PDB file of C-alpha atoms in Angstrom:
ATOM      1  CA  MET A   1     -48.300  -5.793  37.781  1.00  0.00           C
ATOM      2  CA  LYS A   2     -49.959  -2.974  35.817  1.00  0.00           C
ATOM      3  CA  ALA A   3     -47.805  -0.568  37.425  1.00  0.00           C
ATOM      4  CA  LEU A   4     -44.727  -2.351  37.114  1.00  0.00           C
ATOM      5  CA  ALA A   5     -44.444  -4.848  34.558  1.00  0.00           C
ATOM      6  CA  PRO A   6     -44.203  -2.691  31.356  1.00  0.00           C
ATOM      7  CA  LEU A   7     -44.328  -5.356  28.738  1.00  0.00           C
ATOM      8  CA  ALA A   8     -47.755  -6.731  30.391  1.00  0.00           C
ATOM      9  CA  ILE A   9     -48.909  -3.259  30.844  1.00  0.00           C
ATOM     10  CA  LEU A  10     -48.637  -2.838  27.131  1.00  0.00           C
ATOM     11  CA  LEU A  11     -50.050  -6.265  26.097  1.00  0.00           C
ATOM     12  CA  LEU A  12     -52.562  -7.920  28.334  1.00  0.00           C
ATOM     13  CA  ALA A  13     -55.938  -5.692  28.421  1.00  0.00           C
ATOM     14  CA  ALA A  14     -58.051  -8.395  27.612  1.00  0.00           C
ATOM     15  CA  PRO A  15     -60.311  -9.573  30.626  1.00  0.00           C
ATOM     16  CA  VAL A  16     -59.650 -13.126  31.839  1.00  0.00           C
ATOM     17  CA  GLN A  17     -62.784 -15.661  31.222  1.00  0.00           C
ATOM     18  CA  ALA A  18     -63.712 -17.774  34.139  1.00  0.00           C
ATOM     19  CA  ALA A  19     -63.667 -21.692  33.422  1.00  0.00           C
ATOM     20  CA  LYS A  20     -66.730 -23.839  34.629  1.00  0.00           C
ATOM     21  CA  LEU A  21     -64.533 -26.269  36.616  1.00  0.00           C
ATOM     22  CA  ALA A  22     -64.227 -25.918  40.248  1.00  0.00           C
ATOM     23  CA  THR A  23     -61.844 -23.603  41.754  1.00  0.00           C
ATOM     24  CA  ARG A  24     -59.076 -25.358  44.085  1.00  0.00           C
ATOM     25  CA  ALA A  25     -59.058 -23.986  47.957  1.00  0.00           C
ATOM     26  CA  VAL A  26     -55.398 -24.086  48.080  1.00  0.00           C
ATOM     27  CA  PHE A  27     -52.629 -24.642  45.592  1.00  0.00           C
ATOM     28  CA  THR A  28     -48.866 -24.660  46.438  1.00  0.00           C
ATOM     29  CA  LEU A  29     -45.931 -23.756  44.544  1.00  0.00           C
ATOM     30  CA  ARG A  30     -42.082 -24.188  45.428  1.00  0.00           C
ATOM     31  CA  THR A  31     -39.438 -21.883  44.508  1.00  0.00           C
ATOM     32  CA  SER A  32     -36.483 -23.533  42.444  1.00  0.00           C
ATOM     33  CA  ASP A  33     -32.783 -22.716  43.298  1.00  0.00           C
ATOM     34  CA  ASN A  34     -32.779 -19.256  41.554  1.00  0.00           C
ATOM     35  CA  GLY A  35     -35.702 -18.004  43.740  1.00  0.00           C
ATOM     36  CA  ASN A  36     -38.624 -18.147  41.100  1.00  0.00           C
ATOM     37  CA  PRO A  37     -41.685 -20.559  41.116  1.00  0.00           C
ATOM     38  CA  TYR A  38     -42.289 -22.655  37.923  1.00  0.00           C
ATOM     39  CA  LEU A  39     -45.019 -24.802  36.929  1.00  0.00           C
ATOM     40  CA  PRO A  40     -45.830 -26.964  33.793  1.00  0.00           C
ATOM     41  CA  VAL A  41     -48.611 -25.676  31.565  1.00  0.00           C
ATOM     42  CA  VAL A  42     -50.377 -27.235  28.808  1.00  0.00           C
ATOM     43  CA  VAL A  43     -51.161 -24.619  26.061  1.00  0.00           C
ATOM     44  CA  LYS A  44     -52.733 -26.497  23.119  1.00  0.00           C
ATOM     45  CA  ASN A  45     -50.421 -28.785  21.648  1.00  0.00           C
ATOM     46  CA  ALA A  46     -47.705 -28.247  24.193  1.00  0.00           C
ATOM     47  CA  THR A  47     -46.708 -28.575  27.617  1.00  0.00           C
ATOM     48  CA  LEU A  48     -44.485 -25.533  28.519  1.00  0.00           C
ATOM     49  CA  ASN A  49     -42.309 -24.745  31.324  1.00  0.00           C
ATOM     50  CA  ILE A  50     -43.651 -21.550  32.626  1.00  0.00           C
ATOM     51  CA  ARG A  51     -42.160 -19.110  35.389  1.00  0.00           C
ATOM     52  CA  MET A  52     -45.083 -17.725  37.775  1.00  0.00           C
ATOM     53  CA  ALA A  53     -44.988 -13.968  38.275  1.00  0.00           C
ATOM     54  CA  LEU A  54     -46.389 -12.197  41.385  1.00  0.00           C
ATOM     55  CA  SER A  55     -46.154  -8.517  39.617  1.00  0.00           C
ATOM     56  CA  PHE A  56     -48.888  -8.443  36.817  1.00  0.00           C
ATOM     57  CA  ASP A  57     -52.772  -9.269  37.028  1.00  0.00           C
ATOM     58  CA  GLN A  58     -53.684 -10.858  33.677  1.00  0.00           C
ATOM     59  CA  GLY A  59     -52.610 -13.128  31.204  1.00  0.00           C
ATOM     60  CA  LEU A  60     -49.793 -15.331  29.602  1.00  0.00           C
ATOM     61  CA  VAL A  61     -46.888 -14.116  27.666  1.00  0.00           C
ATOM     62  CA  LEU A  62     -44.735 -16.430  25.702  1.00  0.00           C
ATOM     63  CA  ASN A  63     -41.412 -16.669  24.013  1.00  0.00           C
ATOM     64  CA  GLU A  64     -42.200 -16.814  20.212  1.00  0.00           C
ATOM     65  CA  PRO A  65     -40.608 -20.473  19.728  1.00  0.00           C
ATOM     66  CA  ALA A  66     -42.891 -21.762  22.713  1.00  0.00           C
ATOM     67  CA  ALA A  67     -46.072 -20.227  20.832  1.00  0.00           C
ATOM     68  CA  ALA A  68     -44.894 -21.955  17.793  1.00  0.00           C
ATOM     69  CA  ARG A  69     -44.495 -25.474  19.677  1.00  0.00           C
ATOM     70  CA  ALA A  70     -47.981 -24.687  20.894  1.00  0.00           C
ATOM     71  CA  GLY A  71     -49.639 -24.410  17.781  1.00  0.00           C
ATOM     72  CA  LEU A  72     -50.967 -20.979  18.757  1.00  0.00           C
ATOM     73  CA  LYS A  73     -52.218 -18.806  15.881  1.00  0.00           C
ATOM     74  CA  PRO A  74     -53.199 -15.147  16.149  1.00  0.00           C
ATOM     75  CA  PHE A  75     -56.795 -14.074  16.116  1.00  0.00           C
ATOM     76  CA  PRO A  76     -57.677 -12.927  12.597  1.00  0.00           C
ATOM     77  CA  LEU A  77     -57.144  -9.156  12.037  1.00  0.00           C
ATOM     78  CA  ILE A  78     -56.956  -8.067  15.403  1.00  0.00           C
ATOM     79  CA  GLY A  79     -54.405 -10.634  16.540  1.00  0.00           C
ATOM     80  CA  LYS A  80     -51.372  -9.207  15.516  1.00  0.00           C
ATOM     81  CA  GLY A  81     -49.488  -5.676  15.929  1.00  0.00           C
ATOM     82  CA  SER A  82     -46.403  -4.157  17.018  1.00  0.00           C
ATOM     83  CA  PHE A  83     -45.215  -1.658  19.533  1.00  0.00           C
ATOM     84  CA  SER A  84     -42.301   0.600  20.188  1.00  0.00           C
ATOM     85  CA  ASN A  85     -40.793   0.796  23.725  1.00  0.00           C
ATOM     86  CA  ALA A  86     -37.161   1.479  24.817  1.00  0.00           C
ATOM     87  CA  MET A  87     -37.401  -1.733  27.095  1.00  0.00           C
ATOM     88  CA  ILE A  88     -37.127  -3.636  23.893  1.00  0.00           C
ATOM     89  CA  PRO A  89     -33.902  -4.706  22.069  1.00  0.00           C
ATOM     90  CA  GLY A  90     -34.062  -2.796  19.191  1.00  0.00           C
ATOM     91  CA  GLY A  91     -36.834  -0.705  20.388  1.00  0.00           C
ATOM     92  CA  LYS A  92     -39.594  -2.514  18.392  1.00  0.00           C
ATOM     93  CA  ALA A  93     -41.539  -5.869  18.525  1.00  0.00           C
ATOM     94  CA  THR A  94     -44.215  -7.654  17.110  1.00  0.00           C
ATOM     95  CA  PHE A  95     -46.605  -9.194  19.342  1.00  0.00           C
ATOM     96  CA  ARG A  96     -49.580 -11.645  18.560  1.00  0.00           C
ATOM     97  CA  PHE A  97     -52.643 -12.563  20.770  1.00  0.00           C
ATOM     98  CA  ASN A  98     -55.120 -15.093  21.287  1.00  0.00           C
ATOM     99  CA  LEU A  99     -57.128 -16.401  23.996  1.00  0.00           C
ATOM    100  CA  PRO A 100     -56.510 -20.141  24.376  1.00  0.00           C
ATOM    101  CA  THR A 101     -57.296 -22.745  27.224  1.00  0.00           C
ATOM    102  CA  ILE A 102     -54.420 -23.554  29.420  1.00  0.00           C
ATOM    103  CA  THR A 103     -54.151 -26.242  31.869  1.00  0.00           C
ATOM    104  CA  PRO A 104     -51.636 -25.811  34.646  1.00  0.00           C
ATOM    105  CA  ALA A 105     -50.478 -28.910  36.403  1.00  0.00           C
ATOM    106  CA  GLY A 106     -52.622 -29.886  39.002  1.00  0.00           C
ATOM    107  CA  LEU A 107     -55.200 -27.311  38.496  1.00  0.00           C
ATOM    108  CA  PRO A 108     -58.452 -26.992  36.439  1.00  0.00           C
ATOM    109  CA  SER A 109     -58.160 -25.480  32.792  1.00  0.00           C
ATOM    110  CA  LYS A 110     -58.994 -21.561  32.138  1.00  0.00           C
ATOM    111  CA  LYS A 111     -58.952 -19.485  29.326  1.00  0.00           C
ATOM    112  CA  VAL A 112     -56.487 -16.743  29.639  1.00  0.00           C
ATOM    113  CA  PRO A 113     -55.123 -13.886  27.138  1.00  0.00           C
ATOM    114  CA  ALA A 114     -52.150 -14.976  25.606  1.00  0.00           C
ATOM    115  CA  ILE A 115     -49.261 -12.905  23.995  1.00  0.00           C
ATOM    116  CA  TRP A 116     -46.132 -14.179  22.005  1.00  0.00           C
ATOM    117  CA  VAL A 117     -43.598 -11.602  21.105  1.00  0.00           C
ATOM    118  CA  SER A 118     -40.943 -11.358  18.519  1.00  0.00           C
ATOM    119  CA  ILE A 119     -38.362 -10.670  20.977  1.00  0.00           C
ATOM    120  CA  PRO A 120     -37.476 -13.070  24.213  1.00  0.00           C
ATOM    121  CA  VAL A 121     -39.443 -12.396  27.201  1.00  0.00           C
ATOM    122  CA  ALA A 122     -37.837 -14.959  29.661  1.00  0.00           C
ATOM    123  CA  ALA A 123     -34.427 -16.711  29.304  1.00  0.00           C
ATOM    124  CA  ASP A 124     -35.124 -19.021  32.140  1.00  0.00           C
ATOM    125  CA  ALA A 125     -38.849 -20.445  30.712  1.00  0.00           C
ATOM    126  CA  ASP A 126     -40.941 -20.699  27.885  1.00  0.00           C
ATOM    127  CA  GLY A 127     -42.857 -17.704  29.335  1.00  0.00           C
ATOM    128  CA  ILE A 128     -44.612 -16.108  32.035  1.00  0.00           C
ATOM    129  CA  LEU A 129     -48.021 -16.461  33.669  1.00  0.00           C
ATOM    130  CA  THR A 130     -49.451 -14.356  36.523  1.00  0.00           C
ATOM    131  CA  ILE A 131     -50.307 -15.998  39.674  1.00  0.00           C
ATOM    132  CA  ALA A 132     -53.697 -14.422  39.411  1.00  0.00           C
ATOM    133  CA  ALA A 133     -54.417 -16.822  36.500  1.00  0.00           C
ATOM    134  CA  LEU A 134     -54.361 -19.802  38.792  1.00  0.00           C
ATOM    135  CA  LYS A 135     -57.846 -21.291  39.892  1.00  0.00           C
ATOM    136  CA  ALA A 136     -57.404 -21.538  43.355  1.00  0.00           C
ATOM    137  CA  ASP A 137     -58.789 -19.233  46.563  1.00  0.00           C
ATOM    138  CA  ARG A 138     -55.109 -19.231  47.482  1.00  0.00           C
ATOM    139  CA  VAL A 139     -51.775 -19.849  46.152  1.00  0.00           C
ATOM    140  CA  ASP A 140     -49.026 -20.456  48.507  1.00  0.00           C
ATOM    141  CA  VAL A 141     -45.347 -19.811  47.132  1.00  0.00           C
ATOM    142  CA  ILE A 142     -42.994 -21.747  49.675  1.00  0.00           C
ATOM    143  CA  LEU A 143     -39.299 -20.335  49.724  1.00  0.00           C
ATOM    144  CA  ARG A 144     -38.050 -22.417  52.281  1.00  0.00           C
ATOM    145  CA  ASP A 145     -38.986 -23.891  56.178  1.00  0.00           C
ATOM    146  CA  THR A 146     -40.368 -21.277  58.411  1.00  0.00           C
ATOM    147  CA  PRO A 147     -37.868 -20.350  60.807  1.00  0.00           C
ATOM    148  CA  ALA A 148     -38.792 -19.724  64.337  1.00  0.00           C
ATOM    149  CA  GLY A 149     -39.414 -16.147  65.511  1.00  0.00           C
ATOM    150  CA  SER A 150     -41.243 -15.343  61.905  1.00  0.00           C
ATOM    151  CA  ARG A 151     -44.290 -13.296  61.755  1.00  0.00           C
ATOM    152  CA  GLU A 152     -47.053 -12.765  59.035  1.00  0.00           C
ATOM    153  CA  TYR A 153     -47.672  -9.771  57.306  1.00  0.00           C
ATOM    154  CA  VAL A 154     -50.919  -8.682  55.899  1.00  0.00           C
ATOM    155  CA  ILE A 155     -51.041  -6.769  52.932  1.00  0.00           C
ATOM    156  CA  ALA A 156     -54.606  -5.605  51.101  1.00  0.00           C
ATOM    157  CA  LYS A 157     -54.832  -6.132  47.343  1.00  0.00           C
ATOM    158  CA  LYS A 158     -56.146  -3.387  44.655  1.00  0.00           C
ATOM    159  CA  GLY A 159     -59.059  -5.089  44.154  1.00  0.00           C
ATOM    160  CA  SER A 160     -60.783  -8.389  42.685  1.00  0.00           C
ATOM    161  CA  GLY A 161     -58.661 -10.727  40.963  1.00  0.00           C
ATOM    162  CA  GLU A 162     -55.834  -8.163  41.107  1.00  0.00           C
ATOM    163  CA  THR A 163     -52.195  -8.785  42.293  1.00  0.00           C
ATOM    164  CA  GLY A 164     -51.157  -4.859  42.895  1.00  0.00           C
ATOM    165  CA  ILE A 165     -51.159  -3.029  46.008  1.00  0.00           C
ATOM    166  CA  LYS A 166     -52.288   0.465  46.843  1.00  0.00           C
ATOM    167  CA  THR A 167     -50.174   2.956  49.186  1.00  0.00           C
ATOM    168  CA  ARG A 168     -49.595   6.608  49.700  1.00  0.00           C
ATOM    169  CA  ILE A 169     -46.296   8.239  49.798  1.00  0.00           C
ATOM    170  CA  GLY A 170     -46.367  11.871  50.841  1.00  0.00           C
ATOM    171  CA  ALA A 171     -48.767  13.440  48.211  1.00  0.00           C
ATOM    172  CA  GLU A 172     -48.663  10.304  45.745  1.00  0.00           C
ATOM    173  CA  SER A 173     -50.730   7.435  45.425  1.00  0.00           C
ATOM    174  CA  VAL A 174     -48.354   4.561  44.452  1.00  0.00           C
ATOM    175  CA  ASN A 175     -48.893   1.430  42.977  1.00  0.00           C
ATOM    176  CA  LEU A 176     -46.837  -1.735  44.427  1.00  0.00           C
ATOM    177  CA  SER A 177     -45.943  -5.244  43.303  1.00  0.00           C
ATOM    178  CA  LEU A 178     -44.051  -8.200  44.607  1.00  0.00           C
ATOM    179  CA  GLU A 179     -41.618  -9.827  42.403  1.00  0.00           C
ATOM    180  CA  LEU A 180     -39.415 -12.692  42.942  1.00  0.00           C
ATOM    181  CA  ASN A 181     -37.578 -12.230  39.445  1.00  0.00           C
ATOM    182  CA  SER A 182     -35.944  -8.696  40.668  1.00  0.00           C
ATOM    183  CA  PRO A 183     -32.704  -8.936  42.712  1.00  0.00           C
ATOM    184  CA  THR A 184     -33.702  -5.553  44.107  1.00  0.00           C
ATOM    185  CA  THR A 185     -36.284  -3.103  44.715  1.00  0.00           C
ATOM    186  CA  VAL A 186     -36.922  -0.962  41.911  1.00  0.00           C
ATOM    187  CA  MET A 187     -38.958   2.133  41.339  1.00  0.00           C
ATOM    188  CA  ASN A 188     -39.964   5.112  38.625  1.00  0.00           C
ATOM    189  CA  ALA A 189     -38.698   8.390  39.003  1.00  0.00           C
ATOM    190  CA  ARG A 190     -42.247   9.776  40.468  1.00  0.00           C
ATOM    191  CA  ALA A 191     -42.223   7.035  43.180  1.00  0.00           C
ATOM    192  CA  GLY A 192     -38.552   8.047  43.892  1.00  0.00           C
ATOM    193  CA  GLU A 193     -39.161  11.609  44.058  1.00  0.00           C
ATOM    194  CA  ALA A 194     -42.134  11.190  46.549  1.00  0.00           C
ATOM    195  CA  LEU A 195     -39.699   9.166  48.913  1.00  0.00           C
ATOM    196  CA  LEU A 196     -37.076  12.101  48.449  1.00  0.00           C
ATOM    197  CA  ALA A 197     -39.591  14.711  49.187  1.00  0.00           C
ATOM    198  CA  ALA A 198     -41.185  13.080  52.218  1.00  0.00           C
ATOM    199  CA  GLY A 199     -37.564  12.717  53.602  1.00  0.00           C
ATOM    200  CA  LEU A 200     -37.785   9.071  53.779  1.00  0.00           C
ATOM    201  CA  ALA A 201     -34.584   8.363  51.453  1.00  0.00           C
ATOM    202  CA  ARG A 202     -31.491  10.116  49.843  1.00  0.00           C
ATOM    203  CA  ARG A 203     -29.859   9.405  46.363  1.00  0.00           C
ATOM    204  CA  ALA A 204     -26.626   7.600  46.501  1.00  0.00           C
ATOM    205  CA  ASN A 205     -23.779   8.112  43.996  1.00  0.00           C
ATOM    206  CA  SER A 206     -23.962   4.735  42.549  1.00  0.00           C
ATOM    207  CA  ILE A 207     -25.673   3.201  39.315  1.00  0.00           C
ATOM    208  CA  GLY A 208     -27.005  -0.349  38.782  1.00  0.00           C
ATOM    209  CA  TYR A 209     -29.338  -2.084  36.341  1.00  0.00           C
ATOM    210  CA  TRP A 210     -32.547  -3.392  36.094  1.00  0.00           C
ATOM    211  CA  ARG A 211     -32.812  -6.007  33.731  1.00  0.00           C
ATOM    212  CA  PRO A 212     -36.672  -6.919  33.288  1.00  0.00           C
ATOM    213  CA  PHE A 213     -36.274  -8.969  30.214  1.00  0.00           C
ATOM    214  CA  PRO A 214     -33.139 -10.689  28.281  1.00  0.00           C
ATOM    215  CA  GLY A 215     -31.017  -8.142  26.450  1.00  0.00           C
ATOM    216  CA  VAL A 216     -32.537  -5.174  28.509  1.00  0.00           C
ATOM    217  CA  ALA A 217     -30.603  -3.479  31.170  1.00  0.00           C
ATOM    218  CA  LEU A 218     -32.024  -0.083  32.147  1.00  0.00           C
ATOM    219  CA  PRO A 219     -30.181   2.226  34.392  1.00  0.00           C
ATOM    220  CA  MET A 220     -31.284   2.978  38.041  1.00  0.00           C
ATOM    221  CA  GLN A 221     -29.493   5.148  40.647  1.00  0.00           C
ATOM    222  CA  GLY A 222     -29.292   3.769  44.193  1.00  0.00           C
ATOM    223  CA  LEU A 223     -31.488   5.174  46.981  1.00  0.00           C
ATOM    224  CA  THR A 224     -30.311   4.945  50.597  1.00  0.00           C
ATOM    225  CA  PRO A 225     -33.783   4.559  52.689  1.00  0.00           C
ATOM    226  CA  LYS A 226     -34.108   6.316  55.895  1.00  0.00           C
ATOM    227  CA  ALA A 227     -33.253   4.173  58.929  1.00  0.00           C
ATOM    228  CA  GLY A 228     -36.370   1.827  59.768  1.00  0.00           C
ATOM    229  CA  LEU A 229     -38.165   2.808  56.621  1.00  0.00           C
ATOM    230  CA  THR A 230     -41.047   0.578  55.482  1.00  0.00           C
ATOM    231  CA  ILE A 231     -43.626   0.435  52.774  1.00  0.00           C
ATOM    232  CA  ALA A 232     -46.637  -1.601  53.352  1.00  0.00           C
ATOM    233  CA  GLY A 233     -45.098  -2.953  56.581  1.00  0.00           C
ATOM    234  CA  LEU A 234     -42.075  -4.393  54.559  1.00  0.00           C
ATOM    235  CA  PRO A 235     -38.599  -2.858  55.376  1.00  0.00           C
ATOM    236  CA  MET A 236     -37.008  -1.233  52.362  1.00  0.00           C
ATOM    237  CA  ARG A 237     -33.179  -2.298  51.864  1.00  0.00           C
ATOM    238  CA  GLN A 238     -31.603  -2.066  48.135  1.00  0.00           C
ATOM    239  CA  MET A 239     -33.757   0.522  46.540  1.00  0.00           C
ATOM    240  CA  GLY A 240     -32.996   1.706  43.009  1.00  0.00           C
ATOM    241  CA  VAL A 241     -34.846   4.556  41.073  1.00  0.00           C
ATOM    242  CA  ARG A 242     -35.099   4.393  37.296  1.00  0.00           C
ATOM    243  CA  VAL A 243     -33.140   7.156  35.506  1.00  0.00           C
ATOM    244  CA  SER A 244     -32.381   8.048  32.040  1.00  0.00           C
ATOM    245  CA  GLU A 245     -29.243   7.158  30.332  1.00  0.00           C
ATOM    246  CA  ALA A 246     -28.086  10.919  30.075  1.00  0.00           C
ATOM    247  CA  ASP A 247     -28.598  11.178  33.820  1.00  0.00           C
ATOM    248  CA  ALA A 248     -26.807   7.681  34.213  1.00  0.00           C
ATOM    249  CA  ARG A 249     -23.976   9.203  32.385  1.00  0.00           C
ATOM    250  CA  ARG A 250     -23.705  12.286  34.846  1.00  0.00           C
ATOM    251  CA  ILE A 251     -23.987   9.975  37.756  1.00  0.00           C
ATOM    252  CA  ASP A 252     -21.358   7.629  36.701  1.00  0.00           C
ATOM    253  CA  ALA A 253     -19.309   8.254  33.424  1.00  0.00           C
ATOM    254  CA  ALA A 254     -18.945   4.548  32.833  1.00  0.00           C
ATOM    255  CA  ALA A 255     -22.669   3.574  32.959  1.00  0.00           C
ATOM    256  CA  LYS A 256     -23.994   1.589  29.833  1.00  0.00           C
ATOM    257  CA  GLY A 257     -27.332   0.388  29.388  1.00  0.00           C
ATOM    258  CA  THR A 258     -29.896  -0.207  26.568  1.00  0.00           C
ATOM    259  CA  SER A 259     -32.337   2.453  27.287  1.00  0.00           C
ATOM    260  CA  SER A 260     -32.891   5.875  25.266  1.00  0.00           C
ATOM    261  CA  GLU A 261     -34.751   9.108  25.735  1.00  0.00           C
ATOM    262  CA  SER A 262     -37.876   7.247  24.613  1.00  0.00           C
ATOM    263  CA  ASP A 263     -38.099   5.411  27.901  1.00  0.00           C
ATOM    264  CA  ASP A 264     -38.215   8.575  29.856  1.00  0.00           C
ATOM    265  CA  GLU A 265     -42.033   7.944  31.012  1.00  0.00           C
ATOM    266  CA  ASP A 266     -40.322   5.945  33.966  1.00  0.00           C
ATOM    267  CA  THR A 267     -37.590   8.483  34.501  1.00  0.00           C
ATOM    268  CA  ILE A 268     -39.690  11.524  34.135  1.00  0.00           C
ATOM    269  CA  THR A 269     -40.011  13.771  37.599  1.00  0.00           C
ATOM    270  CA  VAL A 270     -42.878  15.948  38.050  1.00  0.00           C
ATOM    271  CA  SER A 271     -41.827  19.493  37.741  1.00  0.00           C
ATOM    272  CA  ALA A 272     -43.107  23.131  36.761  1.00  0.00           C
ATOM    273  CA  ASP A 273     -41.892  22.642  33.269  1.00  0.00           C
ATOM    274  CA  ARG A 274     -43.247  19.055  32.813  1.00  0.00           C
ATOM    275  CA  LYS A 275     -46.846  19.383  33.810  1.00  0.00           C
ATOM    276  CA  LYS A 276     -48.186  18.145  30.200  1.00  0.00           C
ATOM    277  CA  LYS A 277     -45.997  14.966  30.649  1.00  0.00           C
ATOM    278  CA  ARG A 278     -46.099  13.657  33.901  1.00  0.00           C
ATOM    279  CA  GLY A 279     -44.573  10.190  33.102  1.00  0.00           C
ATOM    280  CA  ARG A 280     -46.025   6.855  34.412  1.00  0.00           C
ATOM    281  CA  ASP A 281     -47.939   6.619  37.494  1.00  0.00           C
ATOM    282  CA  PRO A 282     -45.503   5.892  40.584  1.00  0.00           C
ATOM    283  CA  TRP A 283     -44.729   2.301  40.874  1.00  0.00           C
ATOM    284  CA  ILE A 284     -42.440   0.378  43.379  1.00  0.00           C
ATOM    285  CA  LEU A 285     -41.522  -3.148  42.654  1.00  0.00           C
ATOM    286  CA  ILE A 286     -40.657  -4.834  45.829  1.00  0.00           C
ATOM    287  CA  GLY A 287     -37.600  -7.580  45.015  1.00  0.00           C
ATOM    288  CA  ARG A 288     -35.709 -10.518  46.658  1.00  0.00           C
ATOM    289  CA  ASP A 289     -33.607  -8.076  48.679  1.00  0.00           C
ATOM    290  CA  VAL A 290     -36.839  -7.829  50.773  1.00  0.00           C
ATOM    291  CA  LEU A 291     -38.751 -10.949  49.844  1.00  0.00           C
ATOM    292  CA  ASP A 292     -35.800 -13.421  50.390  1.00  0.00           C
ATOM    293  CA  ASP A 293     -36.359 -13.289  54.251  1.00  0.00           C
ATOM    294  CA  CYS A 294     -39.932 -14.687  53.755  1.00  0.00           C
ATOM    295  CA  SER A 295     -40.338 -18.215  53.908  1.00  0.00           C
ATOM    296  CA  ARG A 296     -44.199 -18.431  52.397  1.00  0.00           C
ATOM    297  CA  ILE A 297     -45.858 -15.684  50.060  1.00  0.00           C
ATOM    298  CA  SER A 298     -49.545 -16.378  49.885  1.00  0.00           C
ATOM    299  CA  PHE A 299     -51.771 -14.747  47.096  1.00  0.00           C
ATOM    300  CA  ASP A 300     -55.033 -15.104  48.903  1.00  0.00           C
ATOM    301  CA  ARG A 301     -57.740 -14.351  46.283  1.00  0.00           C
ATOM    302  CA  ALA A 302     -60.663 -14.770  48.862  1.00  0.00           C
ATOM    303  CA  GLY A 303     -59.443 -12.696  51.265  1.00  0.00           C
ATOM    304  CA  GLU A 304     -58.583  -9.755  48.735  1.00  0.00           C
ATOM    305  CA  ARG A 305     -55.067  -9.713  50.385  1.00  0.00           C
ATOM    306  CA  TRP A 306     -51.214 -11.000  50.502  1.00  0.00           C
ATOM    307  CA  LEU A 307     -50.014 -12.977  53.502  1.00  0.00           C
ATOM    308  CA  LEU A 308     -46.219 -13.035  53.709  1.00  0.00           C
ATOM    309  CA  THR A 309     -44.620 -15.134  56.637  1.00  0.00           C
ATOM    310  CA  CYS A 310     -41.259 -13.311  57.035  1.00  0.00           C
ATOM    311  CA  LYS A 311     -38.450 -13.162  59.523  1.00  0.00           C
ATOM    312  CA  PHE A 312     -36.615  -9.789  58.932  1.00  0.00           C
ATOM    313  CA  GLY A 313     -33.280  -9.535  60.842  1.00  0.00           C
TER     314      GLY A 313
END
């Protein structure tokens, strides 16, 4: 997801090149006991265990040891760099880049941009691959058998090959993403302020932590949704809005996290004295608090939409 997956936002800017083999009509993934789908993927010299992500658009992000096992080498001159971000333990990391051909189990090969990073990006897998990189017209992610009384929710995607969703909350155009690896629904400050300004949520006096990567714990304040609130047709439940470490300390004196003032782009709200620094575009990451009530989540590339089969209580 361009709006929500910050490491992917920073790194995965190269276009995906089309492979020549035929695209599958339907490909099925099943989630594991932890709620995530995984797939063996051959990357050059190694078969890697890869977590499939719903929430960003392009590429493969690898742990550095996995890239070494695969024998990946960075492009000369342009294939190595560093970046600073408060989401990274220590605040800085080195990344390397190439465009290898990958072969997901049961699917044709495809060239994708691959990044490997000097800090761990996944504790449960060798890396993370966007579902949009799979060469299939539709990818069905099966969470469980479909119970009686379920219904299908149809949500339009932003564009060709993208996983993101656009919606409007008050005056803000908000980027939405679906993410099975997030236990709760998380948003940045601008999305949270849009909900508050529209009277659709209120702040709770509680602090939790968003853990997008190993070793990262970013504070978020609980939001209580207005009764019956839905976004893109999906009911909102356990929502959290990103706050700075300073705000977290004010809300809860015991709050501890790994963020710092430099991560404030996701904690900035728009005000008269902040016109020149608006922060990142509004984003909401819809997590398993909502998606656990779905039995099937389908990335419908041909129809430019998501199809969710769910039974919400």
